[in-house]
mmCIF file with all atom_site columns, C-alpha atoms in Angstrom:
data_model
loop_
_atom_site.group_PDB
_atom_site.id
_atom_site.type_symbol
_atom_site.label_atom_id
_atom_site.label_alt_id
_atom_site.label_comp_id
_atom_site.label_asym_id
_atom_site.label_entity_id
_atom_site.label_seq_id
_atom_site.pdbx_PDB_ins_code
_atom_site.Cartn_x
_atom_site.Cartn_y
_atom_site.Cartn_z
_atom_site.occupancy
_atom_site.B_iso_or_equiv
_atom_site.pdbx_formal_charge
_atom_site.auth_seq_id
_atom_site.auth_comp_id
_atom_site.auth_asym_id
_atom_site.auth_atom_id
_atom_site.pdbx_PDB_model_num
ATOM 1  C CA . MET A 1 1  ? 0.000  0.000   0.000  1.00 38.00 ? 1  MET A CA 1
ATOM 2  C CA . ALA A 1 2  ? 1.386  3.393   -0.935 1.00 45.00 ? 2  ALA A CA 1
ATOM 3  C CA . PHE A 1 3  ? 1.564  6.139   1.651  1.00 46.00 ? 3  PHE A CA 1
ATOM 4  C CA . TYR A 1 4  ? 1.206  9.550   0.078  1.00 50.00 ? 4  TYR A CA 1
ATOM 5  C CA . LYS A 1 5  ? 1.047  13.115  1.293  1.00 53.00 ? 5  LYS A CA 1
ATOM 6  C CA . GLY A 1 6  ? -2.748 13.355  1.013  1.00 55.00 ? 6  GLY A CA 1
ATOM 7  C CA . ALA A 1 7  ? -3.295 10.218  3.126  1.00 55.00 ? 7  ALA A CA 1
ATOM 8  C CA . VAL A 1 8  ? -2.780 12.047  6.416  1.00 53.00 ? 8  VAL A CA 1
ATOM 9  C CA . PRO A 1 9  ? -4.488 15.369  7.042  1.00 57.00 ? 9  PRO A CA 1
ATOM 10 C CA . PRO A 1 10 ? -2.155 17.957  8.594  1.00 58.00 ? 10 PRO A CA 1
ATOM 11 C CA . ILE A 1 11 ? -2.960 18.258  12.298 1.00 58.00 ? 11 ILE A CA 1
ATOM 12 C CA . GLY A 1 12 ? -1.217 21.085  14.086 1.00 62.00 ? 12 GLY A CA 1
ATOM 13 C CA . GLY A 1 13 ? 1.007  21.608  11.039 1.00 63.00 ? 13 GLY A CA 1
ATOM 14 C CA . GLN A 1 14 ? 2.282  18.004  11.065 1.00 64.00 ? 14 GLN A CA 1
ATOM 15 C CA . ASN A 1 15 ? 1.752  15.272  8.486  1.00 67.00 ? 15 ASN A CA 1
ATOM 16 C CA . TYR A 1 16 ? 1.780  12.292  10.847 1.00 75.00 ? 16 TYR A CA 1
ATOM 17 C CA . LEU A 1 17 ? -0.663 9.513   11.529 1.00 80.00 ? 17 LEU A CA 1
ATOM 18 C CA . LYS A 1 18 ? -0.575 8.763   15.259 1.00 84.00 ? 18 LYS A CA 1
ATOM 19 C CA . LEU A 1 19 ? -1.804 5.340   16.364 1.00 86.00 ? 19 LEU A CA 1
ATOM 20 C CA . GLY A 1 20 ? -2.156 3.798   19.808 1.00 89.00 ? 20 GLY A CA 1
ATOM 21 C CA . ILE A 1 21 ? -1.154 0.193   20.475 1.00 89.00 ? 21 ILE A CA 1
ATOM 22 C CA . ILE A 1 22 ? -3.709 -1.629  22.612 1.00 91.00 ? 22 ILE A CA 1
ATOM 23 C CA . LEU A 1 23 ? -3.270 -5.068  24.189 1.00 89.00 ? 23 LEU A CA 1
ATOM 24 C CA . LYS A 1 24 ? -6.090 -7.104  22.671 1.00 91.00 ? 24 LYS A CA 1
ATOM 25 C CA . GLU A 1 25 ? -6.730 -9.288  25.737 1.00 92.00 ? 25 GLU A CA 1
ATOM 26 C CA . THR A 1 26 ? -7.144 -6.441  28.252 1.00 91.00 ? 26 THR A CA 1
ATOM 27 C CA . GLY A 1 27 ? -7.723 -3.265  26.232 1.00 92.00 ? 27 GLY A CA 1
ATOM 28 C CA . GLU A 1 28 ? -4.686 -1.726  27.957 1.00 91.00 ? 28 GLU A CA 1
ATOM 29 C CA . PHE A 1 29 ? -2.801 1.047   26.152 1.00 91.00 ? 29 PHE A CA 1
ATOM 30 C CA . ILE A 1 30 ? 0.777  -0.240  25.842 1.00 90.00 ? 30 ILE A CA 1
ATOM 31 C CA . GLY A 1 31 ? 2.421  1.989   23.243 1.00 90.00 ? 31 GLY A CA 1
ATOM 32 C CA . PHE A 1 32 ? 2.175  4.066   20.097 1.00 90.00 ? 32 PHE A CA 1
ATOM 33 C CA . CYS A 1 33 ? 3.223  4.178   16.463 1.00 90.00 ? 33 CYS A CA 1
ATOM 34 C CA . ASN A 1 34 ? 3.697  7.328   14.373 1.00 86.00 ? 34 ASN A CA 1
ATOM 35 C CA . ILE A 1 35 ? 3.833  7.215   10.576 1.00 84.00 ? 35 ILE A CA 1
ATOM 36 C CA . GLY A 1 36 ? 4.456  10.278  8.475  1.00 83.00 ? 36 GLY A CA 1
ATOM 37 C CA . ILE A 1 37 ? 6.423  12.432  6.104  1.00 80.00 ? 37 ILE A CA 1
ATOM 38 C CA . ASN A 1 38 ? 9.677  14.119  7.062  1.00 77.00 ? 38 ASN A CA 1
ATOM 39 C CA . GLU A 1 39 ? 10.410 16.937  4.630  1.00 77.00 ? 39 GLU A CA 1
ATOM 40 C CA . LYS A 1 40 ? 14.043 17.064  5.830  1.00 82.00 ? 40 LYS A CA 1
ATOM 41 C CA . LEU A 1 41 ? 14.747 13.647  4.270  1.00 78.00 ? 41 LEU A CA 1
ATOM 42 C CA . ASN A 1 42 ? 15.221 12.790  0.597  1.00 79.00 ? 42 ASN A CA 1
ATOM 43 C CA . GLU A 1 43 ? 12.509 10.842  -1.240 1.00 78.00 ? 43 GLU A CA 1
ATOM 44 C CA . PRO A 1 44 ? 11.096 8.525   -0.114 1.00 77.00 ? 44 PRO A CA 1
ATOM 45 C CA . ASN A 1 45 ? 10.901 10.620  3.022  1.00 79.00 ? 45 ASN A CA 1
ATOM 46 C CA . ARG A 1 46 ? 8.650  8.426   5.160  1.00 80.00 ? 46 ARG A CA 1
ATOM 47 C CA . VAL A 1 47 ? 9.286  7.977   8.865  1.00 85.00 ? 47 VAL A CA 1
ATOM 48 C CA . ILE A 1 48 ? 7.993  5.286   11.224 1.00 86.00 ? 48 ILE A CA 1
ATOM 49 C CA . GLY A 1 49 ? 8.463  5.611   14.969 1.00 87.00 ? 49 GLY A CA 1
ATOM 50 C CA . TYR A 1 50 ? 7.155  3.428   17.763 1.00 89.00 ? 50 TYR A CA 1
ATOM 51 C CA . ALA A 1 51 ? 7.451  2.836   21.488 1.00 90.00 ? 51 ALA A CA 1
ATOM 52 C CA . PHE A 1 52 ? 6.158  0.255   23.950 1.00 90.00 ? 52 PHE A CA 1
ATOM 53 C CA . SER A 1 53 ? 5.646  0.475   27.691 1.00 90.00 ? 53 SER A CA 1
ATOM 54 C CA . LYS A 1 54 ? 8.691  -0.857  29.576 1.00 89.00 ? 54 LYS A CA 1
ATOM 55 C CA . HIS A 1 55 ? 6.547  -3.738  30.816 1.00 88.00 ? 55 HIS A CA 1
ATOM 56 C CA . TYR A 1 56 ? 6.031  -5.016  27.252 1.00 85.00 ? 56 TYR A CA 1
ATOM 57 C CA . ARG A 1 57 ? 9.543  -4.638  25.813 1.00 84.00 ? 57 ARG A CA 1
ATOM 58 C CA . ASN A 1 58 ? 11.753 -7.645  24.931 1.00 81.00 ? 58 ASN A CA 1
ATOM 59 C CA . CYS A 1 59 ? 8.831  -10.082 25.108 1.00 77.00 ? 59 CYS A CA 1
ATOM 60 C CA . GLY A 1 60 ? 9.546  -11.719 21.758 1.00 70.00 ? 60 GLY A CA 1
#
C-alpha cells in the first residue's frame, strides 16, 4: 500500500498519523506508532516511529 502526502491530514502543522497500540486481551494502552512524512529527508521521506511500555519490551 502506498503512503502519500494526502493520506494524512495535517494536524497542528504536522503530516503524521498517530496510532495507539492496545493489548487485545485487556484493552490496555501499551504503546504508540507514528507514521508520516519528514520533509528534511530525501525521497522517499517516510518515517515510522514506535514505542512500547517498559513492561512489554523484549517479550519476543
